Amino acid sequence: MQSPVQDKSAAKSRPGTTGSAHGDATKYDFMVVSNRLPVDRCAPGDNGDDGSGWRRSPGGLVTALAPMMGKTDGAWVGWHGAPDETLEPFSHGGMDLVPVQLSDDEVELYYEGFSNATLWPLYHDVIAPPEFHRTWWDAYRKVNQRFADAVVRHADTNATVWVQDYQLQLVPRMLRKVRPDLRIGFFNHIPFPPPEIFAQLPWRQAIIDGLLGADLVGFQRASDAGNFMRSARRFLGASVKQQQVHVKDGDGEITHIARAQAFPISIDVQQISELAGRPDIIERARQIRQDLGNPKTILLGVDRLDYTKGIRHRLKAFEELLADGKLSVADATLIQVASPSRERVEQYRLLREEVEGTVGHINGTYDTLENTAVRYLHHSYPVEEMVALYLAADVMLVTALRDGMNLVAKEYVTARNNNDGALVLSEFAGAADQLKQALLMNPHDIDGLKSAIMTAVDMPAREASRRMKSMRKQILEHDVDHWSADFLQALNEKVIRDDT
Ligand code: G6P
């Protein structure tokens, strides 16, 4: 066991200067790498504040991996969220954290640019047009190298390294090049596009090669893994047998085998179901219903304000149901939580204007002095309030046009301890592979979406219960701990070369 990274407090060096090499000698045998560290800054008295100035970020990934950081010699490498600021390694909540610095320019070019205006739309079925800029690509490469360097500095011999998500696809290859001793895993949290779309990327070979530096490349859906393997074959001429990609060096010699496989991510089931049983949260759900005038049906949408989520399609379907007289504002209210996201990226700004314009139009047309059609909330809420909303909602609307998984769908189902409520779920969300008893639909088909909503609104209690029980069983048996354990077990398995 090595000594922890310096002391347990956050040491901040002057903005714009490079921190001392404090803590650089510390080595770890398990390292997680993601764009953001699993902590957020917080002010004294904020929810989750423990006096350190940091609080643990919400979300299943952190919940699943934090205990491993404590148990093994683990550390998490990532950006701490403030541009142009250098932080020394520090510890929080039992996790050793290694901050990576990003300049203001790099945030613009690597994060907002290449990650969120090139890769994000490209990987989500080009719902918005991806932009290709060489300066963004240069920054992406440079920043990926910085993350890889931080791992190389801190990884013990034969350490296991788990790289997360599309912002860091070059890191596996960069690691293998200088540290072939490492076990390298990569997990893509978002979809992987079919080769016909991926082909547009001017740097498609470099990205595939970057990912193939890993021993195991994990995806949400089997179709994502399939798309990746087809791209490996098409753009790098790799030989692919079943789930194994034989990776060759310049001389055509096989250097290693990279496996590509689906590991559908999940949520912290225990946390959500415990909260859903707490009397104060049940009371809060009752209060929410009352504040809305106790309508017969509350419909709920919860999303980051992102064009992949199908918020416009959902609003259109709801508006048409009001216009058709199938729903009325006296009976039905749609709560739409849209948490602020990537607000400096153009497409996100445009989306916000459009969604807010549409909500204003619907409410202006259908509201009465007593009732509101759409209660729109451009906020983020703590998990307790989210669970109260899940409990208050009769119908959950997940209408994503493309989504790696969609954990909101899983959280809603988990919160429904009484097996009531109905889930309308897009077949283009990864969760559709597991939640087969949801009302699955194609959100582009507005009539189909409207009829799924009405089926949910009118669903007999017995049928709702049958469907909810079956979905709950699936999630309760596959929580996020299973996900990380399955991935890490597969990563550490010896690969038997399949040369047949
Ligand atoms: C998706 C991605 C994550 C990302 C999150 C929030 O879930 O898979 O990697 O962190 O969106 O986006 P943000 O840009 O705020 O990190």
XYZ file of C-alpha atoms and ligand atoms in Angstrom:
516
model
C 0.000 0.000 0.000
C 1.489 3.321 -1.002
C 1.069 6.502 0.925
C -1.931 8.636 0.029
C -1.539 11.664 -2.206
C -0.147 14.430 -0.004
C -2.520 15.663 2.683
C -6.312 15.349 2.465
C -7.105 18.962 1.768
C -7.418 20.713 -1.565
C -4.275 22.719 -2.203
C -4.825 25.468 -4.720
C -1.954 27.096 -6.509
C -2.225 30.439 -8.198
C -4.445 30.391 -11.277
C -2.434 30.145 -14.454
C 0.662 28.742 -12.832
C 1.836 25.169 -12.875
C 1.562 23.368 -9.581
C 4.565 21.866 -7.850
C 5.231 18.157 -8.330
C 3.708 17.478 -4.924
C 2.162 13.989 -4.789
C 3.658 13.035 -8.139
C 5.562 10.115 -6.662
C 2.423 8.346 -5.486
C 1.568 5.206 -7.456
C -1.771 3.460 -7.755
C -2.834 0.047 -8.983
C -6.344 1.126 -10.038
C -7.003 4.356 -11.897
C -10.204 5.787 -13.321
C -9.879 8.531 -15.924
C -12.743 10.787 -16.958
C -13.141 14.290 -18.321
C -14.504 15.565 -15.004
C -13.355 14.589 -11.545
C -16.164 13.072 -9.457
C -16.377 16.193 -7.258
C -17.888 19.649 -7.705
C -16.942 22.845 -5.956
C -19.427 24.037 -3.404
C -19.916 27.010 -1.144
C -20.217 26.738 2.640
C -23.715 25.584 3.592
C -24.516 24.133 0.124
C -26.219 20.772 -0.018
C -23.489 18.132 0.458
C -20.925 20.582 1.802
C -18.575 18.917 4.289
C -16.441 21.974 4.863
C -13.795 21.030 2.274
C -15.137 23.260 -0.499
C -15.955 20.130 -2.543
C -18.857 17.726 -2.668
C -19.151 14.398 -4.399
C -20.867 14.688 -7.814
C -24.226 12.994 -8.109
C -24.583 9.944 -10.323
C -24.174 6.212 -10.476
C -20.663 6.124 -11.907
C -19.212 7.835 -8.853
C -21.285 5.695 -6.494
C -20.078 2.517 -8.176
C -16.422 3.410 -8.337
C -15.853 5.411 -5.144
C -15.779 2.319 -2.884
C -13.142 0.723 -5.123
C -10.953 3.792 -4.749
C -10.988 3.250 -1.009
C -10.569 -0.532 -1.078
C -7.774 -0.779 -3.614
C -4.907 1.628 -4.147
C -7.073 3.736 -6.364
C -7.111 7.251 -7.786
C -9.327 9.225 -10.148
C -7.810 11.435 -12.851
C -9.896 14.267 -14.325
C -10.467 17.966 -14.827
C -11.685 19.813 -11.745
C -13.995 22.143 -13.662
C -12.261 25.538 -13.462
C -10.350 26.717 -16.546
C -6.834 28.061 -16.137
C -6.416 26.732 -12.629
C -3.786 24.275 -11.467
C -4.565 22.086 -8.485
C -2.319 19.665 -6.679
C -3.531 16.104 -6.171
C -5.876 15.915 -3.182
C -8.270 13.575 -1.439
C -11.975 13.868 -0.879
C -14.410 11.430 0.712
C -11.819 8.648 0.736
C -10.902 9.117 -2.935
C -7.494 10.235 -4.138
C -7.973 12.724 -6.955
C -5.460 13.791 -9.588
C -6.595 17.036 -11.242
C -5.719 17.704 -14.890
C -5.450 21.338 -15.880
C -7.323 22.812 -18.857
C -6.790 26.327 -20.154
C -9.718 28.505 -21.140
C -8.846 27.901 -24.805
C -8.747 24.156 -24.291
C -12.172 24.192 -22.681
C -13.412 25.935 -25.806
C -11.588 23.771 -28.360
C -11.336 20.327 -26.732
C -14.486 20.241 -24.557
C -17.062 22.564 -26.142
C -15.619 22.129 -29.623
C -14.361 18.664 -30.477
C -16.142 16.754 -27.691
C -19.497 18.486 -27.758
C -19.849 20.017 -31.221
C -18.027 17.333 -33.271
C -18.222 13.954 -31.516
C -21.478 14.421 -29.602
C -23.675 15.147 -32.645
C -21.742 12.675 -34.835
C -22.251 9.855 -32.343
C -25.931 10.751 -31.856
C -27.101 10.079 -35.394
C -26.116 13.588 -36.633
C -29.342 14.992 -35.110
C -27.451 18.293 -35.197
C -24.765 18.799 -37.850
C -21.286 18.006 -36.489
C -18.600 20.595 -37.105
C -15.118 19.548 -38.148
C -12.271 21.909 -37.299
C -8.582 21.033 -37.326
C -7.848 23.379 -34.430
C -10.411 21.503 -32.300
C -8.821 18.181 -33.225
C -5.345 19.454 -32.328
C -6.590 20.519 -28.906
C -8.369 17.166 -28.407
C -5.134 15.293 -29.101
C -3.098 17.546 -26.873
C -5.526 17.309 -23.957
C -5.873 13.524 -24.328
C -2.080 13.327 -24.119
C -2.139 15.350 -20.895
C -4.633 12.936 -19.316
C -2.520 9.975 -20.471
C 0.640 11.577 -19.028
C -1.063 11.998 -15.654
C -1.953 8.296 -15.649
C 1.535 7.260 -16.700
C 3.012 9.282 -13.834
C 0.808 7.658 -11.226
C 0.147 4.116 -12.447
C 1.977 1.339 -10.643
C 3.456 -1.532 -12.673
C 0.651 -3.736 -14.055
C -2.013 -1.334 -12.805
C -5.566 -1.448 -14.130
C -6.697 1.766 -15.828
C -10.317 2.441 -16.740
C -10.862 5.326 -19.169
C -14.375 6.791 -19.424
C -16.210 8.214 -22.395
C -15.911 9.969 -25.735
C -13.861 12.930 -24.527
C -10.840 10.612 -24.023
C -10.830 8.131 -26.882
C -7.140 8.571 -27.676
C -5.967 7.840 -24.147
C -5.914 3.999 -24.399
C -3.444 4.015 -27.314
C -1.323 6.749 -25.716
C -1.054 4.638 -22.574
C -0.229 1.383 -24.338
C 2.525 3.044 -26.336
C 4.587 3.856 -23.271
C 3.129 1.458 -20.689
C 2.388 -1.929 -22.256
C 2.322 -3.377 -18.733
C -1.047 -1.710 -17.952
C -4.468 -3.385 -18.231
C -6.482 -0.813 -20.092
C -10.271 -0.631 -20.214
C -12.421 1.941 -21.974
C -16.148 2.541 -21.603
C -18.156 4.637 -24.043
C -21.191 6.081 -22.247
C -22.779 7.393 -25.433
C -23.773 5.539 -28.615
C -21.177 4.504 -31.169
C -22.405 5.405 -34.663
C -22.654 3.081 -37.647
C -19.588 3.218 -39.942
C -21.633 5.005 -42.624
C -21.920 8.004 -40.265
C -18.583 7.613 -38.483
C -17.012 7.797 -41.962
C -17.579 11.562 -41.981
C -14.981 12.124 -39.280
C -11.711 13.307 -40.878
C -9.809 11.670 -37.982
C -11.723 8.373 -37.996
C -8.619 6.180 -38.194
C -6.908 7.902 -35.283
C -9.996 7.528 -33.093
C -10.410 3.815 -33.835
C -6.692 3.305 -33.304
C -6.921 5.238 -30.022
C -9.681 2.981 -28.725
C -7.926 -0.164 -29.896
C -5.139 0.612 -27.450
C -7.495 -0.853 -24.821
C -7.769 -4.517 -23.858
C -11.520 -4.135 -23.458
C -13.772 -1.523 -25.068
C -17.203 -1.433 -23.434
C -20.406 -0.063 -24.933
C -23.984 0.410 -23.763
C -25.664 -1.715 -26.432
C -24.606 -4.718 -28.473
C -25.359 -2.607 -31.571
C -22.781 0.005 -30.463
C -20.120 -2.701 -30.068
C -21.087 -4.029 -33.512
C -20.773 -0.565 -35.065
C -17.341 -0.132 -33.531
C -16.087 -3.484 -34.808
C -17.386 -2.762 -38.301
C -15.526 0.568 -38.241
C -12.336 -1.140 -37.031
C -12.549 -3.501 -39.982
C -13.482 -0.860 -42.528
C -11.167 1.988 -41.577
C -8.158 0.150 -40.154
C -8.440 -3.182 -41.934
C -8.453 -4.902 -38.536
C -9.410 -8.542 -38.456
C -12.435 -9.020 -36.255
C -13.541 -12.401 -34.971
C -16.635 -12.507 -32.838
C -15.973 -9.861 -30.206
C -12.222 -9.792 -30.644
C -10.290 -7.286 -32.716
C -6.769 -8.443 -33.570
C -4.635 -5.333 -33.361
C -1.541 -5.292 -35.530
C 1.578 -3.129 -35.563
C 3.095 -1.513 -38.676
C 4.711 -4.830 -39.691
C 1.418 -6.702 -39.580
C 2.311 -8.505 -36.329
C -0.520 -8.937 -33.835
C 0.356 -6.879 -30.747
C -2.717 -7.608 -28.687
C -6.383 -8.427 -28.804
C -8.944 -5.768 -27.996
C -12.387 -7.055 -27.098
C -15.540 -5.033 -27.751
C -18.605 -5.883 -25.729
C -21.827 -4.411 -24.316
C -22.051 -3.611 -20.591
C -25.293 -1.655 -20.082
C -24.769 0.844 -17.286
C -27.258 1.190 -14.449
C -28.009 3.252 -11.361
C -27.565 3.179 -7.600
C -30.736 1.181 -6.997
C -30.376 1.141 -3.228
C -30.116 4.924 -2.963
C -33.153 5.582 -5.157
C -35.398 2.973 -3.568
C -34.462 4.049 -0.048
C -35.262 7.662 -0.885
C -38.547 6.575 -2.474
C -39.560 4.958 0.828
C -38.671 7.939 3.027
C -41.758 9.556 4.622
C -40.532 13.119 4.019
C -40.013 12.416 0.325
C -43.409 10.722 0.007
C -44.898 13.803 1.678
C -42.994 16.063 -0.718
C -44.473 14.125 -3.673
C -47.968 14.659 -2.263
C -47.190 18.351 -1.863
C -46.057 18.624 -5.489
C -49.341 17.105 -6.666
C -51.293 19.428 -4.446
C -49.384 22.496 -5.628
C -50.357 21.570 -9.172
C -54.033 21.374 -8.180
C -54.144 17.574 -7.841
C -54.597 16.866 -11.556
C -55.724 13.388 -12.558
C -52.482 12.814 -14.436
C -49.019 14.251 -13.988
C -46.668 13.585 -16.867
C -42.966 14.115 -16.287
C -39.912 14.714 -18.461
C -36.437 15.017 -16.911
C -33.472 15.739 -19.137
C -30.336 17.735 -19.593
C -31.409 20.424 -22.045
C -29.926 18.567 -25.007
C -31.179 18.179 -28.580
C -30.745 14.405 -28.355
C -33.483 14.116 -25.731
C -36.487 14.702 -28.010
C -37.950 17.450 -25.799
C -39.450 19.235 -28.823
C -41.126 16.021 -30.023
C -42.568 15.448 -26.548
C -43.937 19.003 -26.368
C -45.426 18.698 -29.843
C -47.213 15.451 -28.950
C -48.529 16.943 -25.706
C -49.711 20.098 -27.448
C -51.553 18.082 -30.102
C -53.250 15.979 -27.424
C -54.498 19.204 -25.828
C -55.602 20.517 -29.220
C -57.388 17.225 -30.025
C -59.213 17.405 -26.693
C -57.779 14.024 -25.654
C -56.153 15.755 -22.684
C -57.216 18.946 -20.920
C -55.259 21.216 -18.617
C -57.807 20.598 -15.878
C -56.839 16.923 -15.901
C -53.254 16.734 -17.029
C -50.051 18.669 -16.403
C -46.654 18.071 -17.936
C -43.694 18.852 -15.675
C -40.581 19.328 -17.765
C -37.317 19.564 -15.849
C -34.595 20.672 -18.252
C -31.289 20.995 -16.455
C -28.907 23.598 -17.901
C -26.187 22.054 -20.057
C -23.249 23.128 -22.270
C -24.656 26.611 -22.487
C -21.749 28.069 -24.440
C -22.284 25.656 -27.353
C -24.374 27.248 -30.124
C -26.766 24.315 -30.704
C -27.630 24.261 -27.013
C -28.415 27.960 -26.984
C -30.669 27.560 -30.010
C -32.427 24.600 -28.425
C -33.120 26.512 -25.246
C -34.712 29.355 -27.204
C -36.850 26.939 -29.165
C -38.003 24.908 -26.163
C -38.790 28.000 -24.137
C -40.661 29.554 -27.076
C -42.715 26.389 -27.515
C -43.536 26.118 -23.812
C -44.618 29.789 -23.814
C -46.806 29.151 -26.851
C -48.462 26.051 -25.354
C -49.089 27.710 -22.013
C -50.339 30.909 -23.626
C -52.824 28.902 -25.654
C -54.066 26.327 -23.133
C -53.484 27.657 -19.607
C -56.385 28.812 -17.508
C -56.116 30.964 -14.422
C -56.239 27.761 -12.367
C -54.219 25.346 -14.463
C -50.952 25.265 -16.320
C -50.296 22.936 -19.245
C -46.503 22.725 -18.950
C -44.576 23.443 -15.787
C -41.107 24.119 -17.227
C -38.133 24.169 -14.838
C -34.710 25.137 -16.160
C -32.894 23.951 -13.049
C -30.944 21.072 -11.597
C -32.340 19.495 -8.453
C -30.861 17.340 -5.732
C -31.665 13.649 -5.930
C -34.214 13.884 -3.075
C -36.347 16.315 -5.095
C -35.957 14.184 -8.219
C -37.258 11.127 -6.395
C -40.217 13.151 -5.078
C -40.969 14.124 -8.686
C -40.736 10.486 -9.798
C -43.196 9.555 -7.050
C -45.542 12.380 -8.016
C -45.610 11.452 -11.722
C -48.130 9.011 -13.177
C -46.434 8.918 -16.550
C -42.734 9.307 -17.301
C -41.811 10.475 -20.806
C -38.382 9.486 -22.142
C -38.500 10.432 -25.801
C -34.797 10.584 -26.720
C -33.970 10.623 -30.420
C -30.732 8.863 -29.525
C -29.340 8.142 -26.067
C -26.510 5.890 -24.885
C -28.600 4.556 -21.995
C -30.910 7.094 -20.234
C -30.661 6.609 -16.518
C -33.748 8.724 -15.798
C -35.871 5.865 -17.151
C -34.184 3.453 -14.736
C -34.497 5.862 -11.810
C -38.230 6.358 -12.397
C -38.877 2.613 -12.449
C -36.758 2.076 -9.339
C -38.610 4.801 -7.428
C -42.023 3.219 -8.122
C -42.032 1.057 -4.995
C -45.798 0.494 -5.362
C -45.474 -0.868 -8.893
C -47.743 1.818 -10.310
C -47.035 4.462 -12.956
C -46.166 4.040 -16.624
C -43.008 4.604 -18.638
C -43.126 5.810 -22.240
C -39.684 5.016 -23.597
C -37.950 5.719 -26.886
C -36.618 2.681 -28.672
C -33.545 4.815 -29.474
C -32.450 4.930 -25.822
C -30.127 2.149 -24.657
C -32.519 1.462 -21.752
C -35.015 0.050 -24.270
C -32.872 -3.099 -24.524
C -33.542 -3.844 -20.866
C -36.936 -2.255 -20.168
C -38.984 -4.225 -22.641
C -42.197 -3.761 -20.649
C -42.129 0.006 -21.113
C -44.370 1.545 -23.770
C -41.695 1.559 -26.439
C -42.122 3.986 -29.314
C -40.368 5.936 -32.071
C -40.419 9.630 -31.042
C -40.201 10.798 -34.665
C -43.635 9.253 -35.176
C -45.723 11.917 -33.437
C -48.969 9.934 -33.831
C -47.259 6.877 -32.344
C -45.921 8.988 -29.480
C -49.384 10.469 -28.846
C -50.971 7.067 -28.752
C -48.260 5.727 -26.394
C -48.937 8.691 -24.082
C -52.682 8.012 -24.116
C -52.113 4.304 -23.497
C -49.996 5.273 -20.488
C -52.572 7.791 -19.215
C -55.432 5.275 -19.527
C -53.537 2.162 -18.494
C -55.510 -0.122 -16.162
C -53.826 -0.522 -12.764
C -53.322 -4.263 -13.200
C -51.485 -3.879 -16.475
C -49.374 -1.019 -15.119
C -48.427 -3.147 -12.149
C -47.524 -6.156 -14.273
C -45.273 -4.046 -16.489
C -43.679 -2.126 -13.627
C -42.929 -5.289 -11.641
C -41.121 -6.847 -14.542
C -39.070 -3.688 -15.228
C -38.228 -3.296 -11.542
C -37.015 -6.870 -11.367
C -34.645 -6.239 -14.262
C -33.145 -3.129 -12.676
C -33.001 -4.447 -9.130
C -30.951 -7.383 -10.414
C -28.646 -5.189 -12.510
C -27.530 -2.161 -10.550
C -24.471 -0.055 -11.188
C -22.282 -2.171 -8.892
C -22.986 -5.158 -11.121
C -22.055 -3.073 -14.127
C -18.639 -2.064 -12.806
C -17.920 -5.523 -11.378
C -18.832 -7.188 -14.709
C -16.654 -4.798 -16.669
C -13.638 -5.131 -14.408
C -13.946 -8.888 -14.254
C -14.030 -9.082 -18.050
C -11.080 -6.678 -18.243
C -8.986 -8.898 -16.032
C -9.897 -12.153 -17.772
C -7.166 -13.735 -19.846
C -8.028 -13.572 -23.497
C -7.988 -16.843 -25.335
C -7.014 -16.044 -28.887
C -9.633 -17.221 -31.280
C -7.695 -17.913 -34.474
C -10.249 -20.198 -36.038
C -23.296 12.455 -20.907
C -21.866 12.018 -21.152
C -20.978 12.350 -19.974
C -21.144 13.802 -19.594
C -22.616 14.116 -19.311
C -22.866 15.577 -18.935
O -23.888 11.637 -19.959
O -21.809 10.652 -21.449
O -19.618 12.095 -20.284
O -20.356 14.092 -18.462
O -23.356 13.804 -20.476
O -22.303 16.425 -19.863
P -21.187 17.508 -19.464
O -20.790 18.081 -20.775
O -21.909 18.479 -18.567
O -20.071 16.787 -18.775
